[in-house]
Tab-separated table of C-alpha atoms in Angstrom:
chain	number	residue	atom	x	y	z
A	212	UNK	CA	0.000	0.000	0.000
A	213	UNK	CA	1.069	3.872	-0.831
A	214	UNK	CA	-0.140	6.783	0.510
A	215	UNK	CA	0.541	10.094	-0.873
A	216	UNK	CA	-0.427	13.391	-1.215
A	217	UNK	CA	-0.901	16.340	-3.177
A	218	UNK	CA	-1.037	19.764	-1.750
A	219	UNK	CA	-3.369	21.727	-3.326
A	220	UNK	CA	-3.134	25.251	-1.735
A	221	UNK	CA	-2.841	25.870	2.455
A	222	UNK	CA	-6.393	24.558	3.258
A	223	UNK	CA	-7.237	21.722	0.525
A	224	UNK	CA	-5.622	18.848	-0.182
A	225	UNK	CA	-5.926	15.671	-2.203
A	226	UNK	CA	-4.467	12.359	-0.275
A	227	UNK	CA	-4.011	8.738	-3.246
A	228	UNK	CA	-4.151	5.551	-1.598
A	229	UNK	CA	-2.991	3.144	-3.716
A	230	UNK	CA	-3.538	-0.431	-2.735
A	231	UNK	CA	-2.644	-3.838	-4.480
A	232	UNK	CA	-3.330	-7.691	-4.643
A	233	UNK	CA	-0.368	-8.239	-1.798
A	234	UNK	CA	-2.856	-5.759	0.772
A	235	UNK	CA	-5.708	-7.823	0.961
A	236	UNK	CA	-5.070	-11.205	-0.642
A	237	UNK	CA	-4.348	-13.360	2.141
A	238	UNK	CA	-7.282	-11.819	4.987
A	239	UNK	CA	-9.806	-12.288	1.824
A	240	UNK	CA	-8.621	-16.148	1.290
A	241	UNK	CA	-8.522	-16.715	5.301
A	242	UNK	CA	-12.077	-15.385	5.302
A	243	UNK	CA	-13.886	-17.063	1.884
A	244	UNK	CA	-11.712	-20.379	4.040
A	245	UNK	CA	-14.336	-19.825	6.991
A	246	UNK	CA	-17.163	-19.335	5.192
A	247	UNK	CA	-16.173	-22.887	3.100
A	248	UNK	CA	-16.002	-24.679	6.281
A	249	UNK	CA	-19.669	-22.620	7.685
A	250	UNK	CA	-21.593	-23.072	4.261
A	251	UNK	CA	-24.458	-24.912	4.019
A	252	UNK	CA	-25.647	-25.250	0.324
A	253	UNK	CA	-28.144	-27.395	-0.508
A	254	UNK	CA	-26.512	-30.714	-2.936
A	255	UNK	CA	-23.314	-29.804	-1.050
A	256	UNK	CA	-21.600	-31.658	2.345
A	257	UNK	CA	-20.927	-28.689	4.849
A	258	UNK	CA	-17.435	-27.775	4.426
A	259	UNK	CA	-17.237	-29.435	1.007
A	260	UNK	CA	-18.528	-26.264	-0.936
A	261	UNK	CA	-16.463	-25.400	-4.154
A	262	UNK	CA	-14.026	-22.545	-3.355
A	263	UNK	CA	-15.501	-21.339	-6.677
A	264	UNK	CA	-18.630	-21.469	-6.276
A	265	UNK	CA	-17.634	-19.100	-2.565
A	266	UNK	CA	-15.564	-16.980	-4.490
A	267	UNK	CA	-18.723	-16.425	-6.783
A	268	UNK	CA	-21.421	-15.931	-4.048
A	269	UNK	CA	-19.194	-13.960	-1.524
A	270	UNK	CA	-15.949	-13.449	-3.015
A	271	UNK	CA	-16.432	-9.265	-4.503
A	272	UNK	CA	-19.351	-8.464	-0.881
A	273	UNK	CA	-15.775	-9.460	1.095
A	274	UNK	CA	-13.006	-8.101	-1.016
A	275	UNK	CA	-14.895	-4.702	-1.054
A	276	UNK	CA	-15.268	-4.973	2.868
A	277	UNK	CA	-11.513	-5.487	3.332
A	278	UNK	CA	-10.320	-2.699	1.028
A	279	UNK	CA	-12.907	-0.452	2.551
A	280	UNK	CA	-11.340	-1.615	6.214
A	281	UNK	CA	-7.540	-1.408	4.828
A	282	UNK	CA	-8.554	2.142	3.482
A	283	UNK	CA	-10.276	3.283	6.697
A	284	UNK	CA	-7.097	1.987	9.322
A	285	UNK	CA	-4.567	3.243	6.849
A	286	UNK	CA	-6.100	6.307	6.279
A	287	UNK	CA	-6.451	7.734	10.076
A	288	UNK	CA	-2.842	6.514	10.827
A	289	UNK	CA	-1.182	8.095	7.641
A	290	UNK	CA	-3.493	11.657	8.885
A	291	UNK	CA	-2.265	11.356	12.587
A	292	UNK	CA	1.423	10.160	11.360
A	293	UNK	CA	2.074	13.177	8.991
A	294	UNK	CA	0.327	15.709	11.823
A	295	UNK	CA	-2.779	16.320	9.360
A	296	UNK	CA	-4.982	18.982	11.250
A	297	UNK	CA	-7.901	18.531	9.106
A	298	UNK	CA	-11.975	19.597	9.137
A	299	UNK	CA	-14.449	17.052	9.134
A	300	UNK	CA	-13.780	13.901	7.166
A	301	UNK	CA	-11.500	13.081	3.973
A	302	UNK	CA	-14.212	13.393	1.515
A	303	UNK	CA	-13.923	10.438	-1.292
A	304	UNK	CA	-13.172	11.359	-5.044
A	305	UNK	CA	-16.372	10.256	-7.804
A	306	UNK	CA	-14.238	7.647	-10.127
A	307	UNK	CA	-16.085	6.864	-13.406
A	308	UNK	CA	-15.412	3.345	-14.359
A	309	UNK	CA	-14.179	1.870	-11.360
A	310	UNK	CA	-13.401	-1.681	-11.735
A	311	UNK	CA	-13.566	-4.002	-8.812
A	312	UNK	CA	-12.384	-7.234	-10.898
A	313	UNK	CA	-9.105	-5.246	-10.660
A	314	UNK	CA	-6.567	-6.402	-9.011
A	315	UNK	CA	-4.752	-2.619	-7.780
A	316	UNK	CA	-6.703	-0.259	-7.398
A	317	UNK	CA	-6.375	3.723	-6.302
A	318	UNK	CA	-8.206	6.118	-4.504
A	319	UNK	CA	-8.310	9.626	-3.955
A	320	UNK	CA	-9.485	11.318	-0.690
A	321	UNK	CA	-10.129	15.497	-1.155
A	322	UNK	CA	-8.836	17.015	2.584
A	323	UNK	CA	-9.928	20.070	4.305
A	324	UNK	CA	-6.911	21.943	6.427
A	325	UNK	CA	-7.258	23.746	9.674
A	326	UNK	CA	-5.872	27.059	8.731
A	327	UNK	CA	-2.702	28.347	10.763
A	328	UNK	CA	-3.480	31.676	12.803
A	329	UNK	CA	-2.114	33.264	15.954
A	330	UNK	CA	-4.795	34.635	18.733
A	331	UNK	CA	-3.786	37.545	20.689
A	332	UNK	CA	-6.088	38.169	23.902
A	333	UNK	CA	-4.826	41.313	24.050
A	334	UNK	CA	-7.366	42.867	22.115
A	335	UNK	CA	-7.095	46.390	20.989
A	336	UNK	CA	-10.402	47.941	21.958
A	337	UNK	CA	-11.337	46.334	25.839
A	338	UNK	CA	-13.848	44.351	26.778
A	339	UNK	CA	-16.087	45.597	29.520
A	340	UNK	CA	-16.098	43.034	32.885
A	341	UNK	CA	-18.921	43.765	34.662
A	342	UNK	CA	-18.746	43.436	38.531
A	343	UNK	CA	-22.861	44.233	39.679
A	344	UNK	CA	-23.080	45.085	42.976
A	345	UNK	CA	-26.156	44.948	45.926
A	346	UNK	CA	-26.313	48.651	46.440
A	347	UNK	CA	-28.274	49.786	49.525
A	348	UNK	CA	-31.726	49.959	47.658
A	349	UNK	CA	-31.836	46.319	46.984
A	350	UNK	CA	-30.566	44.964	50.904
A	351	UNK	CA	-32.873	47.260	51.800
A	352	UNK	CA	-35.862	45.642	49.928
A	353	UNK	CA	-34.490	42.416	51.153
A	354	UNK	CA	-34.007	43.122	54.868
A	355	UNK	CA	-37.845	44.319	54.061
A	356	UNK	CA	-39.115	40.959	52.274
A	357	UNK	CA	-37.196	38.848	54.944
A	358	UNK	CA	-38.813	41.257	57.768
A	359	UNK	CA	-42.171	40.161	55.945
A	360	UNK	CA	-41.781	36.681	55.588
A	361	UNK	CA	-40.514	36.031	59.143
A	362	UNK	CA	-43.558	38.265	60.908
A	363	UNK	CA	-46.768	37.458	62.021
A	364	UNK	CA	-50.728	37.811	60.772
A	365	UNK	CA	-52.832	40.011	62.754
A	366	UNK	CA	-56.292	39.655	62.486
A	367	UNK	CA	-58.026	43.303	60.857
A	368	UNK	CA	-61.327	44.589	60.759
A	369	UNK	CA	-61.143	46.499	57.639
A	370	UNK	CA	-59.081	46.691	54.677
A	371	UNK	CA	-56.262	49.001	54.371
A	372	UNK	CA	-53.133	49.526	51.994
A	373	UNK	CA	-50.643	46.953	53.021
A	374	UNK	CA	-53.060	44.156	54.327
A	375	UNK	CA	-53.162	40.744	52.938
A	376	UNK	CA	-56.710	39.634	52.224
A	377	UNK	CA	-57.701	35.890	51.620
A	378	UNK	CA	-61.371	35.233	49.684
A	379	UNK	CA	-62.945	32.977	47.056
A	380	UNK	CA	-62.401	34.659	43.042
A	381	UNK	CA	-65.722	33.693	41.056
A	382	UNK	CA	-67.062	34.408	37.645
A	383	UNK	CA	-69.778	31.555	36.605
A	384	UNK	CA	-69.258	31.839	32.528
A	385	UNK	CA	-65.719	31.245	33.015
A	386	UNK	CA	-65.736	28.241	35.754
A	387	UNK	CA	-63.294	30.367	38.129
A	388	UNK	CA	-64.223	29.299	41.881
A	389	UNK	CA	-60.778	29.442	43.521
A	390	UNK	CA	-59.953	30.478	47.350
A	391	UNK	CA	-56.783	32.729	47.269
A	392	UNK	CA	-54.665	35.030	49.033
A	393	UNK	CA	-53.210	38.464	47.911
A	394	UNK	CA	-51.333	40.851	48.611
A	395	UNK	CA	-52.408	44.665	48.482
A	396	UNK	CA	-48.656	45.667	47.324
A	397	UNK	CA	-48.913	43.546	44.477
A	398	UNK	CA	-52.417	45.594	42.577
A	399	UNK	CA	-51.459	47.198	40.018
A	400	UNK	CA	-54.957	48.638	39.555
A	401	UNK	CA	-55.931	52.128	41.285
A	402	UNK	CA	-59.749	51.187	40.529
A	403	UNK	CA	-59.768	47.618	42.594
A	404	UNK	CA	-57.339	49.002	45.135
A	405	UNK	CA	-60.381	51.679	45.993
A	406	UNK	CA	-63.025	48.904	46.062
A	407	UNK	CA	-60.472	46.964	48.373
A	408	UNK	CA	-59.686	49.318	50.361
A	409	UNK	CA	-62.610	49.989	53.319
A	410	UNK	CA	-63.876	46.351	52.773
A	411	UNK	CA	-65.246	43.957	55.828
A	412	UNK	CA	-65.226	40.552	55.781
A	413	UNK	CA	-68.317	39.117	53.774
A	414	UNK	CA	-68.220	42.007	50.894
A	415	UNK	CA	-67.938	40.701	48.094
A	416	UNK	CA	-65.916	43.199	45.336
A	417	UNK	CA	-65.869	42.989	41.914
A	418	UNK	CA	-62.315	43.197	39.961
A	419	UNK	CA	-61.754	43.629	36.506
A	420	UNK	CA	-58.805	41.127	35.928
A	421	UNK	CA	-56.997	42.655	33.203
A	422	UNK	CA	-54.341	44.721	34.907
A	423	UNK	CA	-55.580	43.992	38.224
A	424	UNK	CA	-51.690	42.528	39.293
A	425	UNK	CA	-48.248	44.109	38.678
A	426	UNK	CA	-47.065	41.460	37.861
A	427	UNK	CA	-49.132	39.144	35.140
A	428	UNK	CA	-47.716	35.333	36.650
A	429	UNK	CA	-49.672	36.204	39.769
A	430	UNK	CA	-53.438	36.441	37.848
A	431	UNK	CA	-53.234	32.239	37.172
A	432	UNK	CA	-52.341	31.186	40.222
A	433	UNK	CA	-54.794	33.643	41.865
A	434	UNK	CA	-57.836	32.617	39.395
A	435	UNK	CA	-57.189	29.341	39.339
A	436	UNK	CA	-56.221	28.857	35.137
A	437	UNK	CA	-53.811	27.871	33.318
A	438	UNK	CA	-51.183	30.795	32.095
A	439	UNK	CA	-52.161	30.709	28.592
A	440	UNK	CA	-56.077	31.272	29.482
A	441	UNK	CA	-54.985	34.158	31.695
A	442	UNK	CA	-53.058	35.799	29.572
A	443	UNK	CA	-55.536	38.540	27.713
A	444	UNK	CA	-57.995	37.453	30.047
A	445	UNK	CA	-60.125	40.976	30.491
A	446	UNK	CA	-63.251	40.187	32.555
A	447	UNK	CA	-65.413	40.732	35.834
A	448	UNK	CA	-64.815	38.835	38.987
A	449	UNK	CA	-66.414	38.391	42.377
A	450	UNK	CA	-63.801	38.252	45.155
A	451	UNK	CA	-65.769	37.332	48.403
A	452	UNK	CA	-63.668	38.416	51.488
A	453	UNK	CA	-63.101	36.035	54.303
A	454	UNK	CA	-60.378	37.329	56.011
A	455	UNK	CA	-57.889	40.408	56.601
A	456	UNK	CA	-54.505	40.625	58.032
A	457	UNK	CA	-52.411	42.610	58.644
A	458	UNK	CA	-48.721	41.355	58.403
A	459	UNK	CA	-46.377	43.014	60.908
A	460	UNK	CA	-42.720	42.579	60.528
A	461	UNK	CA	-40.560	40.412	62.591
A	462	UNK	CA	-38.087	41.899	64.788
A	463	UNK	CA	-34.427	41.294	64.093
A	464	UNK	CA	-33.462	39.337	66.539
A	465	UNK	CA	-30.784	36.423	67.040
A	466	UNK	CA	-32.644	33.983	66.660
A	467	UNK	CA	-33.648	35.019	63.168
A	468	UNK	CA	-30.291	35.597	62.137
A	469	UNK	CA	-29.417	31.966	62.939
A	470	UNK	CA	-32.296	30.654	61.173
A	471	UNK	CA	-31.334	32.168	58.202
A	472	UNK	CA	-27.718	32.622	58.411
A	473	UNK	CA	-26.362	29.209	60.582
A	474	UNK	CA	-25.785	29.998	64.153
A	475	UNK	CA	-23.342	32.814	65.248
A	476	UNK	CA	-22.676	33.689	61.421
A	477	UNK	CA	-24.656	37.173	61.913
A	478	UNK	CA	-25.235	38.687	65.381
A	479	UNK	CA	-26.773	42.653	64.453
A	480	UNK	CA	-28.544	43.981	61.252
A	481	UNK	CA	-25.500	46.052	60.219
A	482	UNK	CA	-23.344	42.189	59.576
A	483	UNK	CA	-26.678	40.850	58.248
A	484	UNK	CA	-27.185	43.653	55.622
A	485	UNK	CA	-23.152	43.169	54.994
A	486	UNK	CA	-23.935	38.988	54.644
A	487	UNK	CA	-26.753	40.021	52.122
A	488	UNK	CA	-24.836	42.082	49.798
A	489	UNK	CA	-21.627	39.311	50.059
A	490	UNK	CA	-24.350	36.612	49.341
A	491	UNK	CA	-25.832	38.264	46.363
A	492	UNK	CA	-22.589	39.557	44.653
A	493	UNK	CA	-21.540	36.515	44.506
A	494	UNK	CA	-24.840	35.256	42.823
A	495	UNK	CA	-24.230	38.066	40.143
A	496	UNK	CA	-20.779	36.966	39.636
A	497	UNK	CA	-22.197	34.231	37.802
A	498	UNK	CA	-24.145	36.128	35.710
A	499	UNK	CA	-21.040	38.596	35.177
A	500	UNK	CA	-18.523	35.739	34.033
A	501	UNK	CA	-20.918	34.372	31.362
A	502	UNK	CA	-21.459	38.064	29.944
A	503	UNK	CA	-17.338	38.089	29.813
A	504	UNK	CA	-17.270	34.639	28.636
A	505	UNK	CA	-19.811	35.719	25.568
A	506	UNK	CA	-18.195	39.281	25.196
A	507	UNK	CA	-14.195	37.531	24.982
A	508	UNK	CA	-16.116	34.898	22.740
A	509	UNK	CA	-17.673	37.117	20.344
A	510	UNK	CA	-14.637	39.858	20.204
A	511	UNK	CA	-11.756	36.565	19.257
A	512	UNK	CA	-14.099	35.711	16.807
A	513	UNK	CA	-14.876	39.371	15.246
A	514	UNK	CA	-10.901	39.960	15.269
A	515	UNK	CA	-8.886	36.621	14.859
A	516	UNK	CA	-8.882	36.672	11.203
A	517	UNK	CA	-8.213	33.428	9.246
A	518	UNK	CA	-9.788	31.558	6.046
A	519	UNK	CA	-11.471	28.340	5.713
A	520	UNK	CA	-11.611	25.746	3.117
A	521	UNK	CA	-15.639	26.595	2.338
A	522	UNK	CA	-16.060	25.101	-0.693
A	523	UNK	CA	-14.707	21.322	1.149
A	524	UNK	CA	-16.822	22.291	4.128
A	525	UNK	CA	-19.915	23.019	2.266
A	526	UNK	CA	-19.721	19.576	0.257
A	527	UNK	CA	-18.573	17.674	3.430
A	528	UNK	CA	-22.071	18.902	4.849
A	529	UNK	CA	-24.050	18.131	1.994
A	530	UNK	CA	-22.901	14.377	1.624
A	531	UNK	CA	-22.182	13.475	5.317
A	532	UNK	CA	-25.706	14.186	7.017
A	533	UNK	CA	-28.711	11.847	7.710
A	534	UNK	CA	-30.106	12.673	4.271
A	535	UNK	CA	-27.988	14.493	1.535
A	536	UNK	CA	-28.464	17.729	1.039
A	537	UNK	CA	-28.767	20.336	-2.241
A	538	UNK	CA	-25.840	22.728	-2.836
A	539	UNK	CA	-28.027	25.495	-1.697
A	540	UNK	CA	-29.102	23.709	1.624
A	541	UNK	CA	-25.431	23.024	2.495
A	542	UNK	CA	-24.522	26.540	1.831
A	543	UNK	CA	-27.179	27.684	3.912
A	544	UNK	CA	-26.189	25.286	6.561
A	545	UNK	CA	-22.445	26.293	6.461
A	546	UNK	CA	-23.424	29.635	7.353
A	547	UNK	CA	-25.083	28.710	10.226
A	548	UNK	CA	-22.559	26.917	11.347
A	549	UNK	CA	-19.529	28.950	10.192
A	550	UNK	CA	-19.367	31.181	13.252
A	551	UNK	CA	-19.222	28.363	15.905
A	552	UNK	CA	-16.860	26.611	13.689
A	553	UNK	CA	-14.325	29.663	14.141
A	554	UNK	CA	-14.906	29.665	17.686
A	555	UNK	CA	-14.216	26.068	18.444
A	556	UNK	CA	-10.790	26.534	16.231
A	557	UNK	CA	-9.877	29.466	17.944
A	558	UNK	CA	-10.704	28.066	21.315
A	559	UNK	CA	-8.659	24.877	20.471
A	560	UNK	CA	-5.886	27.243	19.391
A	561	UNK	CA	-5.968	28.795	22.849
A	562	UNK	CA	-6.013	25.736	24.673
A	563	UNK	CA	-2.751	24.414	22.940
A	564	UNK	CA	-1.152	27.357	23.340
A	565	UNK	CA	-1.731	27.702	26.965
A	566	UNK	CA	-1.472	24.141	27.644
A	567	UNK	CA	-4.747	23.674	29.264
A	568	UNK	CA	-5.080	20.580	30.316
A	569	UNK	CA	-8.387	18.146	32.478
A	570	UNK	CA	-7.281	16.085	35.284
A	571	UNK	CA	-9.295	13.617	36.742
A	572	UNK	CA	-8.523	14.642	40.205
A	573	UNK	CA	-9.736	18.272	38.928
A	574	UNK	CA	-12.809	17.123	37.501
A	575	UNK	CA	-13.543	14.989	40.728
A	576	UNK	CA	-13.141	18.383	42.857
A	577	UNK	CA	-15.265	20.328	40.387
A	578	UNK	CA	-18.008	17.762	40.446
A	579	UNK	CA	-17.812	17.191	44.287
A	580	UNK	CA	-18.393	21.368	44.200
A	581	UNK	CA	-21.036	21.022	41.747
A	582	UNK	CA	-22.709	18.379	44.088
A	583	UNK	CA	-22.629	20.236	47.538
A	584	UNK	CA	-24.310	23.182	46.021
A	585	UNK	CA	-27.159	20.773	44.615
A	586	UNK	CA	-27.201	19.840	48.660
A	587	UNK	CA	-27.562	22.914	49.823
A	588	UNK	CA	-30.711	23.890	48.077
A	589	UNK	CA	-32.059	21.281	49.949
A	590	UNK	CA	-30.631	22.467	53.562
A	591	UNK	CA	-27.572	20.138	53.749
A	592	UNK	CA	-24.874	22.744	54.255
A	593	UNK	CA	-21.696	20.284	55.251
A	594	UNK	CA	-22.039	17.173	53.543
A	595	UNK	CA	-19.428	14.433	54.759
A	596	UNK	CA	-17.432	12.741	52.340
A	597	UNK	CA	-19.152	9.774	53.363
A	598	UNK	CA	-22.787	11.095	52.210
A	599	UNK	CA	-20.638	12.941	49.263
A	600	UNK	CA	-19.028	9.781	47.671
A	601	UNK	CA	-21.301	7.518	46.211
A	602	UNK	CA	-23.130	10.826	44.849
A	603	UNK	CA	-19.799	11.643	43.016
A	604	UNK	CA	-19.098	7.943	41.624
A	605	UNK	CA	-22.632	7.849	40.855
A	606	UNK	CA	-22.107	11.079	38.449
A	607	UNK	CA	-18.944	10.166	37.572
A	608	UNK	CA	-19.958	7.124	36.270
A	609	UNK	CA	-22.711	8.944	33.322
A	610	UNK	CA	-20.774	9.961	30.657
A	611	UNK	CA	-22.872	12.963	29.733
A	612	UNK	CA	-22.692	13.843	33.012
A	613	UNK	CA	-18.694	13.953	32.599
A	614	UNK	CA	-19.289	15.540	29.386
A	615	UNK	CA	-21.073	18.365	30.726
A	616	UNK	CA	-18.858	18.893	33.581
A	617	UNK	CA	-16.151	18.539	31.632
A	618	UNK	CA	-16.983	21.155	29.686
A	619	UNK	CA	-17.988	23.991	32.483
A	620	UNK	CA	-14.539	23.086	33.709
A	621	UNK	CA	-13.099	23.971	30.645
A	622	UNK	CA	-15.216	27.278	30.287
A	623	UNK	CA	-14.064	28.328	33.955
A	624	UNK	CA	-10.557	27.527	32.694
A	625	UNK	CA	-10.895	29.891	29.687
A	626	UNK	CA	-12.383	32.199	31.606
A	627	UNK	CA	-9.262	32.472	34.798
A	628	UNK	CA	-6.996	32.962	31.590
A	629	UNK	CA	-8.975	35.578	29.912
A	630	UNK	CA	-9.178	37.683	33.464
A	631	UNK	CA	-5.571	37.153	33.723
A	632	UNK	CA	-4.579	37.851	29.674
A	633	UNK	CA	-7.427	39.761	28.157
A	634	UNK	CA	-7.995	43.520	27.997
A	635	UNK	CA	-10.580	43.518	30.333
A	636	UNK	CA	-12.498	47.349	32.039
A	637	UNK	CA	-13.853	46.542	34.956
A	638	UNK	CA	-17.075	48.041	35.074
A	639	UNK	CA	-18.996	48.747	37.725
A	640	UNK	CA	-22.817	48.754	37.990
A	641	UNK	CA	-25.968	47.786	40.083
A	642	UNK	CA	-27.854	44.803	38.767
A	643	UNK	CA	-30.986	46.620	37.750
A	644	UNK	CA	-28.270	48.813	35.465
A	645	UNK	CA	-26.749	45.694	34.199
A	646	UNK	CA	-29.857	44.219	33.421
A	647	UNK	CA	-30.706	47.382	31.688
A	648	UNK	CA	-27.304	47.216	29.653
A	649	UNK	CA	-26.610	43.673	28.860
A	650	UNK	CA	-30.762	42.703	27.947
A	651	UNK	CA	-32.461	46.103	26.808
């Protein structure tokens, strides 16, 4: 067997195999041998079938399988050999008049190459890194909701702004008949807020229920429908009151702290305003890494400048897919494709030339992180190792599990090098701007 190849500019290619009688002779004998000795043909002994009459029946099904397998094995090991970065797969050459009664033959295989580039993080223009931050507005309006949650009901007389009221919603056309609770805060609407407001237990109020909350997931669960029905939903209903209270806020006190903190973490309402804001800066850290994982993303990919072998890629797609595609649907599906196809070069570029690298130990840490924070959602705070490993083997042991954490390990990865190499401007903001900035 040869293997050769002809360079046709920097990112095509054309690789000959050339393969003769001495390749595949002997495994094609050994296996027409075995099916001799397996055949059973009627008029014929088993195992006393004419080699000719094997060669005739099987002989050209099994030399094409062994040429296709020589071709295959010889193939990958001449591409990894001869340090072949290539796109997708060698694509096979059309030959007219192929003869398989031949006893050489030859085959060409057309090769897409990875284009050479450099990637500078050190982008010219920066790239904003957001750190949000809890100003005093929003501990505020937490210390408030906690305050709320945490206090008690006091039975009222009459409705006033502020109370909570609990009654039965009806409206007869529309099957509605649904005890709820709600909040005075939470109307939107001045109108029912005045027909609320001055109300005794056993009035019964009518509500127009488009607009009626501030927010629109509240009107379902209130009415009793399904989000889709509610949504639009402009019509009269009869809330019958059968109770008001008034909620009055709990005091700060130790003991709430250690509810909601763990014992002796917080001990006044100055450290438990400070544990707020630590807590929920470092929930918008999250949100700020992705935003500089999209933003580095999107820049390397706007300004590491390289070209790609389209016209391979674009036939490679339309003859390698479930179904084969026309030259227009390929195109059309190499363009949707072409940005994420730069990325993943350029992110493979970056991990070679940092020599990033996943251990199994760090894996196994990242996962066993992954795992206790799954726990404590569920108020296990300090998991032992003991409860901890049979979890871990358990995920360990799913590979798309591994896959998937596999990857966010990588993504942290990137992003520790990109606040260490890229031209990053920390920018400061509170979440409501960043919200403002980053979604509109």
């Amino acid at each position: 067997m040869n293997i050769t190849k002809e360079q046709i500019d920097d990112l095509n290619a054309v690789v000959k195999v050339d393969i003769t009688r001495e390749d595949y002779q002997d495994k094609v004998e050994k296996i027409l041998k075995d099916y001799r000795r397996q055949a059973n043909i009627p008029g014929f002994r088993k195992g006393q079938v004419p080699m000719g009459l094997i060669k005739k029946q099987y002989g050209k099904a099994v030399l094409v399988d062994e040429v296709n397998k020589l071709i295959q094995d010889n193939l990958n090991n001449y591409l990894t050999e001869e340090k072949l970065d290539v796109l997708g797969n060698p694509l096979p050459k059309q030959q007219d008049n192929f003869n398989w009664d031949a006893d050489e033959f030859s085959f060409e295989f057309e090769l897409g190459l990875a284009p050479e580039f450099e990637v500078n993080l050190k982008t010219k223009k920066s790239i904003p890194h957001y750190k949000i931050v809890a100003d005093k507005k929003m501990v505020s309006e937490q210390v408030d909701r906690i305050k709320r949650q945490y206090g008690k009901l006091v039975s009222k007389a009459v409705i006033e702004k502020g109370f909570e009221v609990t009654g039965n919603f009806s409206n007869e056309s529309e099957e509605i008949n649904r005890d709820s609770t709600i909040e005075l805060d939470k109307i939107k609407s001045k109108k029912a807020l005045d027909a609320l407001v001055g109300s005794k237990v056993g009035d019964t109020v009518t509500l127009k229920t488009k607009g009626l909350f501030k927010e629109d997931y509240l009107l379902p669960s209130v009415l009793g429908v399904s989000g889709e029905k509610a949504e639009g939903l402009n019509i009269d209903v009869d809330f019958t009151i059968q109770e008001i209270n008034e909620r009055e806020p709990a005091e700060l006190t130790t003991e709430l702290f250690d509810r909601l903190f763990g014992e002796g973490t917080v001990s006044s309402e100055e450290e438990m305003r400070a544990k707020i804001k630590e807590d929920a800066e470092k929930q918008f850290e999250q949100q700020a890494d992705q935003k500089l994982l999209n933003d580095v993303t999107e820049r390397l990919i706007d300004t590491v400048k390289f070209e790609l072998p389209v016209e391979f890629l674009q036939k490679w797609i339309q003859t390698t897919g479930e179904k084969t595609l026309s030259e227009e649907e390929a195109k059309d599906e190499y363009e949707k494709s072409e940005k994420g196809l730069r990325y993943q070069l350029i992110e493979g570029k970056i991990i070679k030339d940092n020599n990033i690298e996943l251990q199994f130990d760090e894996l196994k840490e990242f996962a066993k992180g992954f795992i206790k924070s799954q726990m404590a959602q569920y108020g296990q705070m300090n998991p032992s190792d003991e409860d901890l490993e049979p979890i871990l083997m358990r995920v360990l042991s799913n590979q798309d599990e591994v896959k998937r954490l596999s990857e966010q390990l990588m993504s942290k990865k990137l992003l520790d090098l990109y606040k260490e190499k890229a031209n990053l401007k920390v920018k400061e903001v509170t979440y409501d701007n960043f919200v403002k900035e980053v979604y509109g």
